[in-house]
Coordinates of C-alpha atoms in Angstrom, one line a residue:
M15 CA -135.5 40.4 2.7
M16 CA -133.3 37.7 4.7
E17 CA -133.8 39.6 7.9
N18 CA -137.4 40.0 8.1
I19 CA -137.7 36.0 7.1
T20 CA -135.0 35.3 9.7
L21 CA -135.9 37.5 12.7
D22 CA -139.6 36.5 12.8
L23 CA -138.9 33.6 14.9
G24 CA -140.6 33.5 18.0
F25 CA -144.1 34.5 17.3
P26 CA -147.1 32.2 18.3
D27 CA -147.0 28.8 16.4
N28 CA -150.3 29.4 15.0
I29 CA -149.1 32.7 13.4
T30 CA -145.8 31.4 12.3
G31 CA -147.1 28.1 10.8
Y32 CA -144.5 26.0 12.6
T33 CA -144.7 22.3 12.6
N34 CA -143.5 19.9 14.9
S35 CA -140.4 18.6 12.9
K36 CA -137.1 17.6 14.4
L37 CA -135.5 20.7 12.8
T38 CA -138.3 23.0 14.5
R39 CA -137.4 21.2 17.8
F40 CA -133.8 21.9 17.6
S41 CA -134.7 25.6 16.5
R42 CA -136.5 25.9 19.8
S43 CA -133.9 24.4 21.8
Y44 CA -131.5 26.6 20.4
A45 CA -133.3 29.7 20.9
S46 CA -133.1 29.3 24.5
I47 CA -129.3 30.0 24.4
H48 CA -129.4 32.2 21.1
G49 CA -130.0 35.5 23.1
Y50 CA -127.1 35.1 25.2
V51 CA -124.9 33.8 22.6
S52 CA -125.6 36.5 20.2
L53 CA -125.2 39.4 22.9
C54 CA -121.7 38.1 23.7
V55 CA -120.8 37.9 20.1
C56 CA -122.5 41.5 19.5
V57 CA -120.5 43.0 22.4
F58 CA -117.2 41.5 21.2
G59 CA -117.9 42.6 17.7
I60 CA -118.8 46.2 18.4
V61 CA -115.7 46.7 20.7
T62 CA -113.4 45.0 18.3
N63 CA -114.9 46.7 15.2
L64 CA -114.4 50.1 17.1
F65 CA -110.7 49.1 17.3
N66 CA -110.6 48.4 13.5
V67 CA -112.0 51.8 12.7
S68 CA -109.6 53.4 14.9
V69 CA -106.5 51.8 13.5
L70 CA -107.5 51.8 9.8
T71 CA -108.3 55.6 9.9
R72 CA -104.8 56.6 11.1
K73 CA -103.4 59.1 8.8
H74 CA -100.3 56.5 7.8
M75 CA -102.8 54.1 7.1
K76 CA -104.9 55.6 4.6
T77 CA -105.4 53.5 1.5
P78 CA -108.3 52.6 -0.6
V79 CA -108.6 49.2 0.8
N80 CA -108.4 50.3 4.2
Q81 CA -111.2 52.6 3.4
I82 CA -113.3 49.9 2.4
L83 CA -112.5 47.9 5.3
T84 CA -113.4 51.0 7.7
W85 CA -116.7 51.4 6.4
L86 CA -117.4 47.7 6.2
A87 CA -116.7 47.7 10.1
I88 CA -119.0 50.6 10.5
S89 CA -121.9 48.6 8.7
D90 CA -121.1 45.6 10.8
I91 CA -121.4 47.8 14.3
L92 CA -124.6 49.1 13.2
T93 CA -126.2 45.6 12.5
M94 CA -124.8 44.6 16.0
I95 CA -126.1 47.7 17.7
S96 CA -129.4 46.9 16.6
Y97 CA -129.2 43.3 17.3
I98 CA -128.6 43.7 21.2
P99 CA -132.0 45.1 22.1
F100 CA -133.7 42.6 19.9
A101 CA -131.8 39.6 21.4
I102 CA -132.5 41.2 25.0
H103 CA -136.3 41.7 24.7
F104 CA -137.2 38.6 22.2
Y105 CA -134.9 36.0 23.5
C106 CA -133.7 37.0 27.0
Q107 CA -136.5 38.9 28.8
Y108 CA -139.3 37.1 26.9
P109 CA -138.5 33.7 25.5
Q110 CA -140.3 32.2 22.7
H111 CA -143.0 30.4 24.7
T112 CA -143.4 33.1 27.4
S113 CA -146.9 33.4 28.7
E114 CA -146.4 37.2 28.5
I115 CA -146.8 37.3 24.8
H116 CA -148.7 40.3 24.8
E117 CA -146.1 42.1 26.4
R118 CA -143.4 40.7 24.3
N119 CA -145.2 41.4 21.0
S120 CA -146.5 45.0 22.1
H121 CA -147.2 47.5 19.3
G122 CA -144.0 49.5 20.6
W123 CA -141.5 46.5 20.3
M124 CA -143.0 45.2 17.1
S125 CA -142.3 48.8 15.6
F126 CA -138.8 48.5 16.9
L127 CA -138.7 45.1 15.2
V128 CA -139.6 46.6 12.0
F129 CA -136.8 49.0 12.2
H130 CA -134.4 46.5 13.2
I131 CA -135.4 44.4 10.3
N132 CA -135.0 47.3 7.8
L133 CA -131.8 48.4 9.4
A134 CA -130.3 45.0 9.5
S135 CA -131.2 44.1 5.9
T136 CA -129.7 47.3 4.8
T137 CA -126.5 47.3 6.8
H138 CA -126.1 43.6 6.0
T139 CA -126.5 44.2 2.2
I140 CA -123.9 47.0 2.5
S141 CA -121.4 44.6 4.1
I142 CA -121.6 42.1 1.5
W143 CA -121.4 44.6 -1.3
M144 CA -118.5 46.3 0.6
C145 CA -116.7 42.9 0.4
V146 CA -117.3 42.7 -3.2
T147 CA -115.7 46.1 -3.5
L148 CA -112.9 45.0 -1.5
A149 CA -112.1 42.1 -3.7
I150 CA -112.3 44.1 -7.0
V151 CA -110.2 47.1 -5.7
R152 CA -107.5 44.6 -4.5
Y153 CA -107.5 42.7 -7.8
L154 CA -107.2 46.0 -9.8
H155 CA -104.3 47.3 -7.6
I156 CA -102.3 44.1 -8.3
K157 CA -103.0 44.1 -11.8
N158 CA -102.1 47.8 -12.0
P159 CA -100.3 49.1 -9.1
T160 CA -100.1 52.8 -8.3
K161 CA -96.9 54.3 -9.5
T162 CA -97.1 57.7 -8.1
N163 CA -98.5 59.5 -5.1
V164 CA -101.0 61.4 -7.3
F165 CA -102.5 58.2 -8.8
R166 CA -102.6 56.6 -5.2
I167 CA -104.5 59.9 -3.9
R168 CA -106.7 59.6 -6.9
R169 CA -107.5 56.1 -6.2
I170 CA -108.4 56.8 -2.7
Y171 CA -110.9 59.6 -3.8
Q172 CA -112.4 57.1 -6.2
T173 CA -112.8 54.6 -3.6
R174 CA -114.6 57.0 -1.4
I175 CA -117.2 57.7 -4.2
I176 CA -117.6 53.9 -4.5
I177 CA -118.4 53.6 -1.0
I178 CA -121.1 56.3 -1.0
I179 CA -122.6 54.6 -4.0
V180 CA -122.8 51.2 -2.2
Y181 CA -124.4 52.8 1.1
I182 CA -127.0 54.6 -1.0
S183 CA -127.8 52.1 -3.6
S184 CA -128.1 49.2 -0.9
T185 CA -130.8 51.6 0.9
V186 CA -132.6 52.4 -2.2
I187 CA -132.8 48.9 -3.7
L188 CA -134.3 47.6 -0.5
I189 CA -137.3 50.1 -0.5
P190 CA -139.7 47.2 -1.7
N191 CA -138.4 45.1 1.3
Y192 CA -139.2 48.0 3.7
L193 CA -142.7 48.4 2.4
S194 CA -143.3 44.5 2.9
N195 CA -142.9 44.7 6.4
E196 CA -146.3 45.6 7.9
I197 CA -147.8 45.0 11.4
H198 CA -151.1 43.5 12.2
E199 CA -152.9 42.4 15.5
T200 CA -154.7 39.7 16.5
V201 CA -156.5 38.7 19.8
L202 CA -154.9 35.8 22.1
N203 CA -156.5 35.1 25.3
N204 CA -158.4 37.9 25.3
K205 CA -155.3 40.2 24.9
T206 CA -154.2 41.9 21.8
I207 CA -150.8 41.0 20.4
Y208 CA -149.0 42.4 17.2
F209 CA -147.2 40.4 14.6
L210 CA -145.6 40.9 11.2
E211 CA -147.5 40.0 8.1
D212 CA -147.1 36.2 7.0
L213 CA -145.3 36.2 3.5
K214 CA -146.8 32.9 2.7
L215 CA -143.9 31.7 1.0
G216 CA -144.0 28.3 -0.6
R217 CA -147.7 28.4 -0.7
A218 CA -150.3 28.7 -3.5
E219 CA -151.6 31.9 -2.1
T220 CA -148.2 33.6 -2.4
E221 CA -148.7 37.1 -3.9
A222 CA -146.5 37.9 -6.9
T223 CA -144.9 41.0 -5.4
V224 CA -143.6 39.0 -2.4
L225 CA -142.1 36.5 -4.7
I226 CA -140.4 39.2 -7.0
N227 CA -139.2 40.8 -3.7
V228 CA -137.8 37.6 -2.5
W229 CA -135.9 36.8 -5.9
M230 CA -134.6 40.4 -6.0
Y231 CA -133.0 40.0 -2.6
A232 CA -131.7 36.4 -3.1
M233 CA -129.8 37.6 -6.4
I234 CA -128.9 41.1 -5.5
A235 CA -127.9 40.6 -1.8
K236 CA -126.8 37.0 -1.9
L237 CA -126.1 35.1 -4.9
I238 CA -124.6 37.7 -7.3
P239 CA -122.4 39.1 -4.5
C240 CA -121.1 35.5 -3.8
L241 CA -120.6 34.9 -7.4
L242 CA -118.5 38.0 -7.8
M243 CA -116.4 37.6 -4.7
S244 CA -115.7 33.9 -6.0
I245 CA -114.4 35.1 -9.3
F246 CA -112.3 38.1 -8.2
G247 CA -111.1 36.2 -5.1
G248 CA -109.8 33.5 -7.5
L249 CA -108.2 35.9 -9.7
L250 CA -106.7 37.6 -6.6
I251 CA -105.1 34.5 -5.4
Y252 CA -103.7 33.8 -8.9
N253 CA -102.4 37.2 -9.7
I254 CA -100.7 37.6 -6.3
H255 CA -98.7 34.4 -6.9
V256 CA -97.6 35.7 -10.5
K257 CA -96.7 39.1 -9.0
I258 CA -94.5 37.4 -6.2
R259 CA -92.6 35.3 -8.6
Q260 CA -92.1 38.3 -10.9
R261 CA -90.8 40.3 -8.3
R262 CA -88.5 37.7 -6.9
K263 CA -86.9 37.2 -10.1
V264 CA -86.7 40.9 -11.6
L265 CA -85.8 42.7 -8.4
Q266 CA -83.9 40.2 -6.6
I267 CA -85.3 41.3 -3.4
S268 CA -82.9 41.9 -0.2
G269 CA -84.1 40.5 3.3
N270 CA -85.8 43.5 4.3
N271 CA -87.8 43.9 1.1
H272 CA -88.6 40.2 0.9
A273 CA -90.1 41.0 4.5
R274 CA -92.3 43.5 3.0
L275 CA -93.1 41.3 0.2
S276 CA -94.2 38.6 2.4
E277 CA -96.3 41.3 4.3
H278 CA -97.9 41.9 1.1
S279 CA -98.8 38.3 0.3
R280 CA -100.1 37.8 3.9
T281 CA -102.4 41.0 3.4
T282 CA -104.0 39.4 0.1
K283 CA -104.3 36.1 2.0
M284 CA -105.9 37.9 4.7
L285 CA -108.6 39.4 2.3
V286 CA -109.2 36.3 0.6
T287 CA -110.1 34.7 4.1
V288 CA -112.4 37.7 4.5
I289 CA -114.0 37.0 1.2
I290 CA -114.2 33.3 1.9
L291 CA -116.1 33.9 5.2
F292 CA -118.7 36.1 3.3
I293 CA -119.3 33.4 0.9
V294 CA -119.8 30.7 3.5
T295 CA -122.0 32.8 5.3
E296 CA -124.1 34.3 2.7
F297 CA -124.2 31.7 -0.3
P298 CA -126.4 29.1 1.8
Q299 CA -128.7 31.8 2.8
G300 CA -129.4 32.8 -1.0
V301 CA -129.8 29.2 -1.7
L302 CA -132.3 28.8 1.1
I303 CA -134.2 31.8 0.1
V304 CA -134.6 30.6 -3.4
C305 CA -135.8 27.3 -2.1
S306 CA -138.2 29.1 0.1
A307 CA -139.7 30.8 -3.0
C308 CA -139.8 27.6 -5.2
V309 CA -140.6 24.7 -3.0
E310 CA -143.8 24.2 -1.1
N311 CA -143.5 24.6 2.7
F312 CA -139.9 25.0 2.6
F313 CA -140.1 28.3 4.2
D314 CA -141.8 27.1 7.2
T315 CA -140.4 23.7 7.7
V316 CA -136.6 24.7 6.8
Y317 CA -135.9 28.2 6.6
L318 CA -137.6 29.7 9.7
P319 CA -136.1 27.1 12.0
L320 CA -132.7 27.6 10.7
G321 CA -133.3 31.5 11.1
D322 CA -131.2 31.6 14.5
V323 CA -128.5 29.6 13.3
M324 CA -128.1 32.0 10.2
D325 CA -128.3 34.9 12.4
I326 CA -125.4 33.6 14.7
M327 CA -123.3 32.7 11.7
A328 CA -123.5 36.4 10.2
L329 CA -122.9 37.9 13.5
V330 CA -119.8 35.8 14.1
N331 CA -118.6 37.0 10.6
N332 CA -119.3 40.6 11.4
A333 CA -117.1 40.1 14.8
I334 CA -114.2 38.2 13.5
N335 CA -112.4 40.5 11.3
F336 CA -110.2 42.1 14.3
V337 CA -108.8 38.7 15.0
L338 CA -107.9 38.0 11.2
Y339 CA -106.2 41.5 11.0
C340 CA -104.2 40.9 14.3
T341 CA -103.2 37.5 13.4
M342 CA -102.3 37.9 9.7
S343 CA -101.1 41.5 9.4
T344 CA -97.8 42.8 11.1
K345 CA -98.7 46.5 10.3
F346 CA -102.2 46.4 11.9
R347 CA -100.6 44.9 15.1
Q348 CA -97.9 47.5 15.3
T349 CA -100.4 50.2 15.0
F350 CA -103.0 48.9 17.2
F351 CA -100.3 48.4 19.9
S352 CA -98.6 51.8 19.4
L353 CA -102.0 53.3 19.5
Y354 CA -103.4 51.5 22.7
C355 CA -100.5 50.2 24.5
G356 CA -97.7 52.7 23.5
R357 CA -95.2 50.1 22.5
C358 CA -94.3 48.0 19.4
K359 CA -91.9 50.6 18.1
V360 CA -90.2 49.4 14.9
T361 CA -86.4 49.6 15.3
R362 CA -83.7 48.8 13.0
T363 CA -80.4 47.4 14.9
S364 CA -78.4 46.6 11.7
T365 CA -77.4 48.5 8.8
D366 CA -76.9 45.4 6.7
N367 CA -81.0 45.2 7.0
F368 CA -81.4 48.7 5.6
V369 CA -82.9 49.5 2.5
S370 CA -82.1 52.8 0.6
L371 CA -84.8 55.5 0.7
T372 CA -85.2 55.5 -3.1
E373 CA -85.3 51.6 -3.1
K374 CA -87.9 51.6 -0.5
R375 CA -90.1 54.2 -2.0
R376 CA -89.9 52.7 -5.4
F377 CA -91.1 49.1 -3.7
D378 CA -93.5 51.0 -1.7
S379 CA -95.1 52.7 -4.9
N380 CA -96.1 49.2 -5.9
S381 CA -97.8 48.3 -2.6
N382 CA -98.9 51.3 -1.0
N383 CA -102.4 50.3 -1.9
N384 CA -102.2 47.2 0.2
M385 CA -104.8 46.7 3.0
L386 CA -103.0 47.4 6.3
L387 CA -99.9 48.6 4.9
P388 CA -99.0 52.3 5.7
A389 CA -99.2 54.6 2.7
L390 CA -96.4 57.1 1.8
P391 CA -96.6 60.5 3.1
P392 CA -97.6 63.0 0.5

């Protein structure tokens, strides 16, 4: 629902119901550069997410959390691939106030817009629920670490099932949203142009089905996921600190094991950062959607003018994960450079820093489910 609300910016003013407010003037000013900014973000995001997929799917990197992040990257890639032709046509080639509105809003391009709206809403919903799954899976692992290789393989299999469920359920639950995107036509300056049906949110004539659809989208795709991420993200932070204190006291970890434990901690902090970015991006959108359904004229005067800003925030969130992984995960950096640069070989120069194979395997049994840490060979 958010995507067809956000992305219908740029239609003629007499169709969208825009007012000449300061917020609207800011929106029009930013719209002049939004296309080019979003193109840069999308190209960067597609390339870096392809890097993410290639690194996280290495055989020694197969863990439940890495699987989730792989499919999160795939959903982000699909979102940005769809956004590129949308930005080129509706922002770069034909700006908002172009005189060639009939070419800009041709039937073919409006049909593509409907496809883009449906795809973006689906992939974006998948991404946010994948992040919820990420928080839950990581929390469950910290609470109950894998003790054997068989248990680890079982968790990988269970995670695959969860990923499939997220992809399918996100598609099915948005079917009412797909059906609400209808193309209409009108005559402007003796030429036929096409536009999406006005939802009439925040007005007396708003249909009950539209309100139900808006509320469902706000709750299922925005507010509830953000609430779950907040809960499990907080539990994640608390439990990782408890586990670190316990392991330091009980195991009296040597320098090399301490380094792995530090990596374990950094990994969790990185995942928490990913979760926080989703909350910061998605929660305000959920609140604005609810306000659009409840407050008169809020949709036209506030939500629509902020559409491009919310879009670029979501795109940046889709594109930034590679930077987080590289800066906060040693294992990701090592695998990336080994894969693409043929270097960053891990060497040991002193036997004093060695950990016995038995001790290393015992420690890894408690952390081989970690995001961006290599799993033990079967």
